[in-house]
């Protein structure tokens, strides 16, 4: 009987986890998770704007992946931070970013998707071109930690091309 | 005692799920999940290359998000497919893509991260410019379905800028 109950419990929990991951539903995260996610996202961009790379790193999982606006792919927090630290000491030194829009969605109870529209201060790329009023679209996949905080497992960023926007087939 | 065992089981399972999501570990997906993920990814690009948008849609969750290479954000399978169907009837008509590199990582037992490097056939954007030999970096976050298949919850794509590549601080 005990074995049966244990197996049943396992099945119920797994089915529940799968159900929330299934197509067609919009599961809602508990308020405390949404708040914890918002805290991480706010903390991340505050850390960028203060150029505090130690704080920035504290919001990433150790196995974090990152894809930046020119398609570079960095694997692991150490590589992600090496790249960010380098860019924030040159191209992005003093360049702040501002969140214009954001959505938070549950993927499973322990994994969430955050999509942000960001605006960057003007900056000059290494090849010399001035980037003015750049907007970008960032996705963050976040994972709940045992202490209730949510860390970033992957950050992926793409520049919004204002010339392409009028051709969006869904608009 | 039964209640204790049930609670204990719940705790052990939740702790295990959280542990595998935690920083610092590289959990491994079971082979059958890796194979199911590969099948979806192969199926997705086969569907693109055959311009079979019904097949393409079959690999997306109903709540799928998509961010394309110019930063457009589509929410929901219906919007994602409306956009893909439009682009594959004009700009991407007959334009094939090829996977050059891919990685698959477990995020949790039911959520995986796939990162791909793709090469596109030459195509002309609506504004008239010819895009030659474009490479892009795509991330797919995939969710296990109750029947064992893995569907795409978010696709995000960024053009790789070959002029920027020499400035990668991690290389």
Short mmCIF file of C-alpha atoms in Angstrom, two decimals:
data_model
loop_
_atom_site.label_atom_id
_atom_site.label_comp_id
_atom_site.label_asym_id
_atom_site.label_seq_id
_atom_site.Cartn_x
_atom_site.Cartn_y
_atom_site.Cartn_z
CA UNK A 1 0.00 0.00 0.00
CA UNK A 2 2.83 2.36 0.90
CA UNK A 3 4.56 1.56 -2.36
CA UNK A 4 1.36 2.14 -4.26
CA UNK A 5 0.83 5.50 -2.55
CA UNK A 6 4.41 6.54 -3.20
CA UNK A 7 4.16 5.61 -6.88
CA UNK A 8 0.81 7.35 -7.13
CA UNK A 9 2.28 10.49 -5.56
CA UNK A 10 5.17 10.47 -8.00
CA UNK A 11 2.80 10.07 -10.95
CA UNK A 12 0.49 12.86 -9.73
CA UNK A 13 3.40 15.26 -9.26
CA UNK A 14 4.97 14.42 -12.63
CA UNK A 15 1.62 14.66 -14.41
CA UNK A 16 1.02 18.03 -12.78
CA UNK A 17 4.46 19.28 -13.86
CA UNK A 18 3.88 18.05 -17.40
CA UNK A 19 0.36 19.45 -17.54
CA UNK A 20 1.58 22.94 -16.71
CA UNK A 21 4.24 22.56 -19.41
CA UNK A 22 1.73 21.46 -22.01
CA UNK A 23 0.59 23.41 -25.03
CA UNK A 24 -2.56 25.45 -24.84
CA UNK A 25 -2.47 26.63 -21.25
CA UNK A 26 -1.28 29.88 -19.79
CA UNK A 27 -0.23 28.83 -16.30
CA UNK A 28 0.23 31.62 -13.77
CA UNK A 29 3.23 31.83 -11.48
CA UNK A 30 2.54 32.50 -7.80
CA UNK A 31 2.92 36.21 -6.91
CA UNK A 32 6.06 35.58 -4.85
CA UNK A 33 7.77 33.98 -7.87
CA UNK A 34 6.75 36.85 -10.17
CA UNK A 35 8.13 39.29 -7.61
CA UNK A 36 11.38 37.30 -7.26
CA UNK A 37 11.75 37.28 -11.07
CA UNK A 38 11.14 41.04 -11.25
CA UNK A 39 13.72 41.55 -8.50
CA UNK A 40 16.36 39.66 -10.51
CA UNK A 41 15.55 41.50 -13.75
CA UNK A 42 15.61 44.89 -12.04
CA UNK A 43 18.81 43.91 -10.23
CA UNK A 44 20.46 42.84 -13.48
CA UNK A 45 19.85 46.13 -15.28
CA UNK A 46 20.68 48.19 -12.17
CA UNK A 47 24.00 46.31 -12.05
CA UNK A 48 24.59 47.10 -15.76
CA UNK A 49 23.75 50.78 -15.26
CA UNK A 50 26.06 50.98 -12.21
CA UNK A 51 28.73 48.98 -14.10
CA UNK A 52 28.83 46.55 -11.15
CA UNK A 53 29.85 43.34 -12.87
CA UNK A 54 30.07 41.38 -9.62
CA UNK A 55 26.39 42.13 -8.95
CA UNK A 56 25.57 41.37 -12.61
CA UNK A 57 27.18 37.92 -12.35
CA UNK A 58 25.25 37.14 -9.16
CA UNK A 59 22.02 36.85 -11.19
CA UNK A 60 23.34 34.21 -13.65
CA UNK A 61 23.43 30.44 -13.22
CA UNK A 62 26.92 28.98 -13.37
CA UNK A 63 26.02 27.19 -16.62
CA UNK A 64 24.45 30.36 -18.11
CA UNK A 65 24.49 30.78 -21.90
CA UNK A 66 24.40 34.20 -23.59
CA UNK A 67 23.82 35.26 -27.19
CA UNK A 68 24.47 38.95 -27.83
CA UNK A 69 23.13 41.33 -30.50
CA UNK A 70 25.82 40.36 -33.03
CA UNK A 71 25.26 36.63 -32.54
CA UNK A 72 28.24 35.81 -30.32
CA UNK A 73 27.55 32.81 -28.10
CA UNK A 74 29.17 32.57 -24.67
CA UNK A 75 28.86 29.39 -22.62
CA UNK A 76 29.12 29.49 -18.82
CA UNK A 77 28.92 32.38 -16.35
CA UNK A 78 32.68 32.89 -16.45
CA UNK A 79 32.72 33.45 -20.23
CA UNK A 80 29.53 35.56 -20.11
CA UNK A 81 31.11 37.79 -17.46
CA UNK A 82 34.49 38.02 -19.22
CA UNK A 83 32.69 39.35 -22.29
CA UNK A 84 30.39 41.72 -20.38
CA UNK A 85 33.29 43.07 -18.29
CA UNK A 86 35.32 43.74 -21.44
CA UNK A 87 32.47 45.49 -23.28
CA UNK A 88 31.44 47.55 -20.23
CA UNK A 89 35.02 48.86 -19.96
CA UNK A 90 34.98 50.10 -23.60
CA UNK A 91 32.01 50.15 -26.02
CA UNK A 92 29.36 50.18 -23.25
CA UNK A 93 31.27 52.26 -20.67
CA UNK A 94 28.68 54.64 -19.19
CA UNK A 95 26.06 53.41 -21.67
CA UNK A 96 22.83 52.81 -19.78
CA UNK A 97 19.85 50.72 -20.75
CA UNK A 98 16.22 51.26 -19.93
CA UNK A 99 13.39 48.69 -19.91
CA UNK A 100 10.42 49.88 -21.95
CA UNK A 101 8.24 46.74 -21.90
CA UNK A 102 8.37 43.30 -20.30
CA UNK A 103 6.34 40.12 -20.06
CA UNK A 104 6.78 37.22 -17.62
CA UNK A 105 5.38 33.77 -18.42
CA UNK A 106 5.57 30.45 -16.63
CA UNK A 107 7.10 27.63 -18.65
CA UNK A 108 6.99 25.16 -15.76
CA UNK A 109 6.70 26.00 -12.03
CA UNK A 110 10.53 26.27 -11.86
CA UNK A 111 11.26 27.83 -15.26
CA UNK A 112 10.03 31.20 -16.54
CA UNK A 113 10.34 33.23 -19.74
CA UNK A 114 10.90 36.97 -19.58
CA UNK A 115 10.82 39.05 -22.77
CA UNK A 116 11.96 42.67 -22.61
CA UNK A 117 12.14 45.64 -24.93
CA UNK A 118 15.19 47.71 -24.03
CA UNK A 119 16.50 51.10 -25.12
CA UNK A 120 20.25 51.69 -25.12
CA UNK A 121 22.04 55.01 -24.74
CA UNK A 122 23.99 55.92 -27.89
CA UNK A 123 27.30 54.05 -28.26
CA UNK A 124 30.07 53.49 -30.82
CA UNK A 125 30.84 49.95 -31.98
CA UNK A 126 34.51 48.84 -32.24
CA UNK A 127 34.42 49.24 -36.05
CA UNK A 128 33.61 52.94 -35.47
CA UNK A 129 29.90 53.28 -36.29
CA UNK A 130 27.70 55.29 -33.90
CA UNK A 131 24.58 53.39 -32.82
CA UNK A 132 21.89 55.94 -32.02
CA UNK A 133 18.70 55.20 -30.06
CA UNK A 134 19.08 51.43 -30.38
CA UNK A 135 16.17 49.32 -29.17
CA UNK A 136 16.54 45.61 -28.63
CA UNK A 137 14.43 42.60 -27.78
CA UNK A 138 15.83 40.35 -25.06
CA UNK A 139 14.64 36.96 -23.86
CA UNK A 140 15.69 35.63 -20.47
CA UNK A 141 14.94 32.07 -19.41
CA UNK A 142 15.01 31.97 -15.64
CA UNK A 143 15.26 29.06 -13.22
CA UNK A 144 14.04 28.94 -9.63
CA UNK A 145 16.75 28.26 -7.07
CA UNK A 146 16.26 26.23 -3.87
CA UNK A 147 16.23 29.47 -1.82
CA UNK A 148 13.37 30.95 -3.88
CA UNK A 149 15.48 33.33 -5.98
CA UNK A 150 15.33 33.12 -9.78
CA UNK A 151 18.55 33.10 -11.82
CA UNK A 152 19.13 33.58 -15.54
CA UNK A 153 19.95 30.39 -17.46
CA UNK A 154 20.05 32.01 -20.90
CA UNK A 155 20.05 35.60 -22.11
CA UNK A 156 19.49 36.21 -25.82
CA UNK A 157 19.36 39.64 -27.41
CA UNK A 158 18.48 40.97 -30.87
CA UNK A 159 18.57 44.52 -32.20
CA UNK A 160 15.15 45.77 -33.34
CA UNK A 161 15.48 46.94 -36.95
CA UNK A 162 13.20 49.99 -37.29
CA UNK A 163 13.30 49.65 -41.12
CA UNK A 164 11.87 46.11 -40.88
CA UNK A 165 9.10 46.89 -38.37
CA UNK A 166 6.56 48.07 -41.03
CA UNK A 167 6.84 44.61 -42.67
CA UNK A 168 5.67 42.64 -39.60
CA UNK A 169 3.03 40.29 -41.08
CA UNK A 170 1.14 40.12 -37.77
CA UNK A 171 0.60 43.88 -37.51
CA UNK B 1 3.42 7.32 8.68
CA UNK B 2 1.81 7.26 5.27
CA UNK B 3 1.40 11.04 5.43
CA UNK B 4 5.02 11.42 6.43
CA UNK B 5 6.17 9.20 3.56
CA UNK B 6 4.04 11.10 1.09
CA UNK B 7 5.36 14.45 2.28
CA UNK B 8 8.91 13.13 2.25
CA UNK B 9 8.45 11.86 -1.31
CA UNK B 10 7.10 15.21 -2.44
CA UNK B 11 10.06 16.98 -0.82
CA UNK B 12 12.62 14.60 -2.34
CA UNK B 13 11.13 14.97 -5.82
CA UNK B 14 10.91 18.76 -5.58
CA UNK B 15 14.44 19.01 -4.18
CA UNK B 16 15.70 16.82 -7.00
CA UNK B 17 13.95 18.98 -9.62
CA UNK B 18 15.38 22.12 -8.07
CA UNK B 19 18.85 20.62 -7.69
CA UNK B 20 19.04 19.79 -11.37
CA UNK B 21 18.00 23.37 -12.13
CA UNK B 22 20.62 24.81 -9.83
CA UNK B 23 23.76 26.64 -10.80
CA UNK B 24 26.96 24.70 -11.20
CA UNK B 25 25.69 21.40 -12.49
CA UNK B 26 25.42 20.09 -16.01
CA UNK B 27 22.54 17.62 -15.77
CA UNK B 28 22.25 15.13 -18.61
CA UNK B 29 18.97 14.37 -20.33
CA UNK B 30 18.10 10.69 -20.86
CA UNK B 31 19.01 9.48 -24.37
CA UNK B 32 15.36 9.12 -25.39
CA UNK B 33 14.72 12.77 -24.56
CA UNK B 34 17.80 13.91 -26.48
CA UNK B 35 16.62 11.85 -29.45
CA UNK B 36 13.09 13.28 -29.19
CA UNK B 37 14.53 16.82 -29.12
CA UNK B 38 16.72 16.11 -32.15
CA UNK B 39 13.69 14.72 -33.96
CA UNK B 40 11.74 17.95 -33.36
CA UNK B 41 14.65 20.18 -34.41
CA UNK B 42 15.30 18.13 -37.57
CA UNK B 43 11.56 18.08 -38.27
CA UNK B 44 11.31 21.85 -37.86
CA UNK B 45 14.04 22.65 -40.39
CA UNK B 46 12.86 19.94 -42.79
CA UNK B 47 9.42 21.57 -42.65
CA UNK B 48 11.01 24.98 -43.39
CA UNK B 49 13.02 23.59 -46.29
CA UNK B 50 9.94 21.85 -47.75
CA UNK B 51 7.86 25.01 -47.07
CA UNK B 52 5.38 22.83 -45.16
CA UNK B 53 3.99 25.32 -42.66
CA UNK B 54 1.46 22.84 -41.24
CA UNK B 55 4.33 20.54 -40.25
CA UNK B 56 6.32 23.54 -38.96
CA UNK B 57 3.44 24.57 -36.66
CA UNK B 58 3.16 21.02 -35.29
CA UNK B 59 6.46 21.46 -33.42
CA UNK B 60 5.42 24.63 -31.53
CA UNK B 61 3.50 24.88 -28.26
CA UNK B 62 0.23 26.76 -28.55
CA UNK B 63 1.64 29.55 -26.34
CA UNK B 64 4.91 29.68 -28.33
CA UNK B 65 6.82 32.99 -28.48
CA UNK B 66 9.14 33.91 -31.36
CA UNK B 67 11.69 36.68 -31.78
CA UNK B 68 13.07 36.94 -35.31
CA UNK B 69 16.38 38.33 -36.63
CA UNK B 70 15.05 41.91 -36.84
CA UNK B 71 13.63 41.84 -33.32
CA UNK B 72 9.95 41.29 -34.10
CA UNK B 73 8.15 39.49 -31.28
CA UNK B 74 5.24 37.18 -32.04
CA UNK B 75 3.15 35.73 -29.21
CA UNK B 76 1.24 32.47 -29.67
CA UNK B 77 1.52 29.73 -32.29
CA UNK B 78 -1.14 31.38 -34.45
CA UNK B 79 0.82 34.66 -34.72
CA UNK B 80 4.15 32.83 -35.14
CA UNK B 81 2.70 30.80 -38.02
CA UNK B 82 0.97 33.81 -39.65
CA UNK B 83 4.36 35.54 -39.80
CA UNK B 84 6.29 32.45 -40.98
CA UNK B 85 3.68 31.65 -43.61
CA UNK B 86 3.84 35.22 -44.95
CA UNK B 87 7.67 35.32 -45.08
CA UNK B 88 7.94 31.86 -46.64
CA UNK B 89 5.63 32.97 -49.44
CA UNK B 90 7.86 35.96 -50.31
CA UNK B 91 11.28 36.81 -48.82
CA UNK B 92 12.09 33.20 -47.82
CA UNK B 93 10.31 31.42 -50.69
CA UNK B 94 12.68 28.60 -51.70
CA UNK B 95 15.33 29.86 -49.25
CA UNK B 96 16.71 26.87 -47.38
CA UNK B 97 18.56 26.76 -44.10
CA UNK B 98 21.22 24.38 -42.95
CA UNK B 99 22.27 23.56 -39.38
CA UNK B 100 26.05 23.88 -38.94
CA UNK B 101 26.34 23.40 -35.16
CA UNK B 102 24.02 22.58 -32.28
CA UNK B 103 24.07 22.00 -28.54
CA UNK B 104 21.36 20.47 -26.35
CA UNK B 105 21.31 21.13 -22.59
CA UNK B 106 18.90 20.15 -19.87
CA UNK B 107 17.43 23.07 -17.93
CA UNK B 108 15.12 20.83 -15.87
CA UNK B 109 13.99 17.27 -16.72
CA UNK B 110 11.07 18.75 -18.74
CA UNK B 111 12.73 21.83 -20.22
CA UNK B 112 15.74 21.90 -22.57
CA UNK B 113 17.83 24.54 -24.29
CA UNK B 114 18.96 24.04 -27.88
CA UNK B 115 21.39 26.50 -29.49
CA UNK B 116 22.01 26.29 -33.21
CA UNK B 117 24.22 27.95 -35.77
CA UNK B 118 22.35 28.13 -39.08
CA UNK B 119 23.33 29.13 -42.60
CA UNK B 120 20.68 30.67 -44.85
CA UNK B 121 20.55 30.58 -48.64
CA UNK B 122 20.88 34.08 -50.13
CA UNK B 123 17.67 36.13 -49.95
CA UNK B 124 16.45 39.69 -50.56
CA UNK B 125 14.84 41.63 -47.71
CA UNK B 126 11.61 43.63 -48.39
CA UNK B 127 13.63 46.90 -48.46
CA UNK B 128 15.59 45.43 -51.41
CA UNK B 129 19.00 44.51 -49.95
CA UNK B 130 20.50 41.11 -50.86
CA UNK B 131 21.58 39.10 -47.81
CA UNK B 132 24.42 36.82 -48.90
CA UNK B 133 25.67 33.82 -46.91
CA UNK B 134 23.87 34.88 -43.72
CA UNK B 135 24.65 32.88 -40.61
CA UNK B 136 22.50 33.14 -37.55
CA UNK B 137 22.42 31.95 -33.96
CA UNK B 138 19.12 30.51 -32.78
CA UNK B 139 18.03 29.47 -29.32
CA UNK B 140 15.06 27.13 -28.83
CA UNK B 141 13.62 26.44 -25.40
CA UNK B 142 11.79 23.14 -25.59
CA UNK B 143 9.23 21.57 -23.29
CA UNK B 144 8.48 17.87 -22.86
CA UNK B 145 4.91 16.90 -23.67
CA UNK B 146 2.93 14.17 -21.84
CA UNK B 147 3.42 11.83 -24.83
CA UNK B 148 7.22 12.18 -24.70
CA UNK B 149 7.58 14.57 -27.64
CA UNK B 150 9.36 17.92 -27.13
CA UNK B 151 7.78 21.12 -28.47
CA UNK B 152 9.27 24.59 -28.92
CA UNK B 153 8.11 27.16 -26.34
CA UNK B 154 10.32 29.97 -27.61
CA UNK B 155 12.44 30.47 -30.70
CA UNK B 156 14.83 33.44 -30.74
CA UNK B 157 17.16 34.24 -33.61
CA UNK B 158 20.01 36.70 -34.15
CA UNK B 159 22.08 37.36 -37.26
CA UNK B 160 25.80 36.67 -36.72
CA UNK B 161 27.72 39.83 -37.67
CA UNK B 162 30.97 38.66 -39.30
CA UNK B 163 32.51 42.15 -38.79
CA UNK B 164 31.96 41.87 -35.02
CA UNK B 165 33.30 38.33 -34.60
CA UNK B 166 37.00 39.38 -34.33
CA UNK B 167 36.04 41.51 -31.27
CA UNK B 168 34.67 38.59 -29.19
CA UNK B 169 36.37 39.14 -25.80
CA UNK B 170 36.25 35.41 -24.99
CA UNK B 171 38.17 34.35 -28.12
#
